[in-house]
Amino acid sequence: MATERTLSIIKPDATRRNLTGKINAKFEDAGLRIVAQKRIQLTKAQAEKFYAVHSARPFFGELTEFMASGPVVVQVLEGEGAVLKNREVMGATNPKDAAPGTIRAEFAESVGENSVHGSDAPETAAEEIAFFFSGLELVG
Ligand code: CMP
């Protein structure tokens, strides 16, 4: 499988509970390398732009308000099959469905406040990485 990069976001529910290190350990233990990382606070407008694909969903307002409610850690993870591997490490969107040992099973509070975001495909990963990072900030 090819080496890939994927975008990850540690969400406000997790930064609030000081879980950045524990979540990063899950990525690194799975063989994913954190090749870029920064802690920022999104504005509501920035969150709306990032999640524009969900703009027609009933939870769009709740989602974007939550994502702007506190600091997030945006990061680029690199590794073999990184997009899929990260999705495995995160677990299902709804923590009730997440497999034991996954980030969402251990840390997520609800389907909305689910601790992490990860790109769903290599094409979206490229777009999402470019949303937050310049090429100079990616150090593999
Ligand atoms: P994420 O991977 O960041 O992509 C879109 C997000 O929408 C998803 O994780 C969930 O956190 C959120 N989401 C999905 N369904 C719901 C819902 N029913 N209510 C609130 N948020 C949701």
Tab-separated table of C-alpha atoms and ligand atoms in Angstrom:
chain	number	residue	atom	x	y	z
A	1	MET	CA	0.000	0.000	0.000
A	2	ALA	CA	1.260	3.498	-0.831
A	3	THR	CA	2.408	6.093	1.658
A	4	GLU	CA	-0.389	8.622	2.104
A	5	ARG	CA	-1.168	11.729	4.082
A	6	THR	CA	-4.471	12.497	5.777
A	7	LEU	CA	-5.876	15.422	7.722
A	8	SER	CA	-6.796	14.923	11.363
A	9	ILE	CA	-8.474	17.341	13.756
A	10	ILE	CA	-8.502	16.879	17.515
A	11	LYS	CA	-11.817	18.541	18.357
A	12	PRO	CA	-12.721	20.994	21.162
A	13	ASP	CA	-14.243	18.331	23.443
A	14	ALA	CA	-10.851	16.577	23.475
A	15	THR	CA	-8.592	19.639	23.815
A	16	ARG	CA	-10.830	20.822	26.688
A	17	ARG	CA	-10.162	17.537	28.520
A	18	ASN	CA	-6.396	17.711	27.816
A	19	LEU	CA	-6.446	14.583	25.639
A	20	THR	CA	-4.109	15.713	22.828
A	21	GLY	CA	-1.192	13.571	24.010
A	22	LYS	CA	-3.287	10.457	24.589
A	23	ILE	CA	-4.856	10.782	21.133
A	24	ASN	CA	-1.478	11.395	19.473
A	25	ALA	CA	-0.145	8.256	21.175
A	26	LYS	CA	-2.934	6.243	19.505
A	27	PHE	CA	-1.870	7.564	16.085
A	28	GLU	CA	1.821	6.914	16.686
A	29	ASP	CA	1.206	3.446	18.155
A	30	ALA	CA	-0.670	2.590	14.933
A	31	GLY	CA	2.360	3.603	12.843
A	32	LEU	CA	1.076	6.998	11.743
A	33	ARG	CA	3.641	9.828	11.788
A	34	ILE	CA	2.537	13.362	12.732
A	35	VAL	CA	4.273	15.401	10.001
A	36	ALA	CA	2.512	18.704	10.769
A	37	GLN	CA	0.532	19.945	13.751
A	38	LYS	CA	-0.824	23.224	15.116
A	39	ARG	CA	-3.315	24.301	17.782
A	40	ILE	CA	-5.710	26.961	16.562
A	41	GLN	CA	-9.199	28.298	17.280
A	42	LEU	CA	-11.525	28.333	14.291
A	43	THR	CA	-14.049	31.083	13.731
A	44	LYS	CA	-17.608	29.971	12.965
A	45	ALA	CA	-17.091	31.153	9.347
A	46	GLN	CA	-13.934	29.027	9.001
A	47	ALA	CA	-15.716	25.984	10.444
A	48	GLU	CA	-18.595	26.543	7.981
A	49	LYS	CA	-16.121	26.682	5.092
A	50	PHE	CA	-14.304	23.523	6.199
A	51	TYR	CA	-17.561	21.571	6.643
A	52	ALA	CA	-19.344	23.111	3.602
A	53	VAL	CA	-20.101	19.608	2.266
A	54	HIS	CA	-22.450	19.153	5.257
A	55	SER	CA	-24.192	22.544	4.892
A	56	ALA	CA	-27.604	21.010	4.093
A	57	ARG	CA	-27.518	18.650	7.095
A	58	PRO	CA	-29.770	19.411	10.074
A	59	PHE	CA	-26.768	19.311	12.421
A	60	PHE	CA	-24.674	21.834	10.430
A	61	GLY	CA	-25.266	24.715	12.856
A	62	GLU	CA	-24.540	22.575	15.897
A	63	LEU	CA	-21.433	21.087	14.259
A	64	THR	CA	-19.886	24.397	13.217
A	65	GLU	CA	-20.674	26.093	16.534
A	66	PHE	CA	-19.059	23.246	18.396
A	67	MET	CA	-15.956	23.309	16.168
A	68	ALA	CA	-15.541	27.031	16.908
A	69	SER	CA	-16.223	26.610	20.652
A	70	GLY	CA	-12.610	26.002	21.708
A	71	PRO	CA	-9.136	25.148	20.470
A	72	VAL	CA	-8.596	22.398	17.938
A	73	VAL	CA	-5.357	20.672	16.969
A	74	VAL	CA	-5.077	20.276	13.201
A	75	GLN	CA	-2.518	17.781	12.017
A	76	VAL	CA	-1.272	15.836	9.043
A	77	LEU	CA	-0.717	12.115	9.568
A	78	GLU	CA	1.514	10.139	7.223
A	79	GLY	CA	1.893	6.409	6.733
A	80	GLU	CA	0.998	3.428	4.600
A	81	GLY	CA	-2.696	3.670	3.756
A	82	ALA	CA	-2.947	6.586	6.197
A	83	VAL	CA	-6.523	7.597	5.269
A	84	LEU	CA	-7.993	4.192	6.076
A	85	LYS	CA	-5.645	3.496	8.964
A	86	ASN	CA	-6.620	6.770	10.639
A	87	ARG	CA	-10.305	5.931	10.221
A	88	GLU	CA	-9.677	2.586	11.909
A	89	VAL	CA	-7.840	4.238	14.802
A	90	MET	CA	-10.644	6.822	15.203
A	91	GLY	CA	-13.495	4.304	15.191
A	92	ALA	CA	-17.078	4.857	14.028
A	93	THR	CA	-18.529	8.404	13.982
A	94	ASN	CA	-20.993	7.522	16.724
A	95	PRO	CA	-19.025	6.397	19.811
A	96	LYS	CA	-21.790	3.888	20.578
A	97	ASP	CA	-20.770	2.030	17.402
A	98	ALA	CA	-17.004	2.468	17.801
A	99	ALA	CA	-14.874	-0.657	18.297
A	100	PRO	CA	-13.143	-1.109	21.663
A	101	GLY	CA	-9.729	0.551	21.843
A	102	THR	CA	-10.508	3.185	19.215
A	103	ILE	CA	-10.228	6.892	20.006
A	104	ARG	CA	-13.967	7.466	19.807
A	105	ALA	CA	-14.793	4.418	21.932
A	106	GLU	CA	-12.422	5.617	24.640
A	107	PHE	CA	-12.833	9.389	24.511
A	108	ALA	CA	-15.829	10.628	22.466
A	109	GLU	CA	-18.783	12.088	24.341
A	110	SER	CA	-21.460	11.890	21.600
A	111	VAL	CA	-21.886	11.719	17.819
A	112	GLY	CA	-21.361	15.490	17.629
A	113	GLU	CA	-18.630	15.798	20.251
A	114	ASN	CA	-16.648	12.851	18.968
A	115	SER	CA	-13.075	13.991	19.706
A	116	VAL	CA	-11.539	13.636	16.237
A	117	HIS	CA	-12.115	14.256	12.550
A	118	GLY	CA	-10.300	12.397	9.774
A	119	SER	CA	-10.414	12.735	5.993
A	120	ASP	CA	-12.614	10.136	4.298
A	121	ALA	CA	-10.619	9.604	1.060
A	122	PRO	CA	-7.234	10.542	-0.463
A	123	GLU	CA	-8.839	13.268	-2.636
A	124	THR	CA	-10.573	14.952	0.301
A	125	ALA	CA	-7.392	14.537	2.353
A	126	ALA	CA	-5.460	16.631	-0.180
A	127	GLU	CA	-8.128	19.355	-0.086
A	128	GLU	CA	-8.404	19.332	3.703
A	129	ILE	CA	-4.609	19.437	4.193
A	130	ALA	CA	-4.392	22.434	1.834
A	131	PHE	CA	-7.165	24.156	3.838
A	132	PHE	CA	-4.922	24.340	6.916
A	133	PHE	CA	-1.292	23.894	5.821
A	134	SER	CA	1.191	25.142	3.247
A	135	GLY	CA	3.666	22.681	1.746
A	136	LEU	CA	6.472	24.272	3.802
A	137	GLU	CA	4.722	23.225	7.023
A	138	LEU	CA	4.725	19.506	6.175
A	139	VAL	CA	7.909	17.921	7.447
A	140	GLY	CA	8.025	14.196	6.772
B	1	CMP	P1	-16.619	14.436	11.300
B	1	CMP	O1	-15.791	13.272	10.896
B	1	CMP	O2	-15.908	15.624	11.819
B	1	CMP	O3	-17.495	14.885	10.037
B	1	CMP	C1	-18.763	15.504	10.168
B	1	CMP	C2	-19.225	15.534	11.575
B	1	CMP	O4	-20.574	15.790	11.761
B	1	CMP	C3	-19.009	14.191	12.209
B	1	CMP	O5	-17.643	13.945	12.403
B	1	CMP	C4	-19.842	14.300	13.475
B	1	CMP	O6	-19.098	14.819	14.556
B	1	CMP	C5	-20.878	15.320	13.063
B	1	CMP	N1	-22.209	14.703	13.086
B	1	CMP	C6	-22.604	13.650	12.372
B	1	CMP	N2	-23.892	13.356	12.682
B	1	CMP	C7	-24.278	14.244	13.622
B	1	CMP	C8	-25.478	14.449	14.329
B	1	CMP	N3	-26.534	13.664	14.132
B	1	CMP	N4	-25.519	15.455	15.221
B	1	CMP	C9	-24.426	16.252	15.408
B	1	CMP	N5	-23.265	16.106	14.736
B	1	CMP	C10	-23.183	15.103	13.868
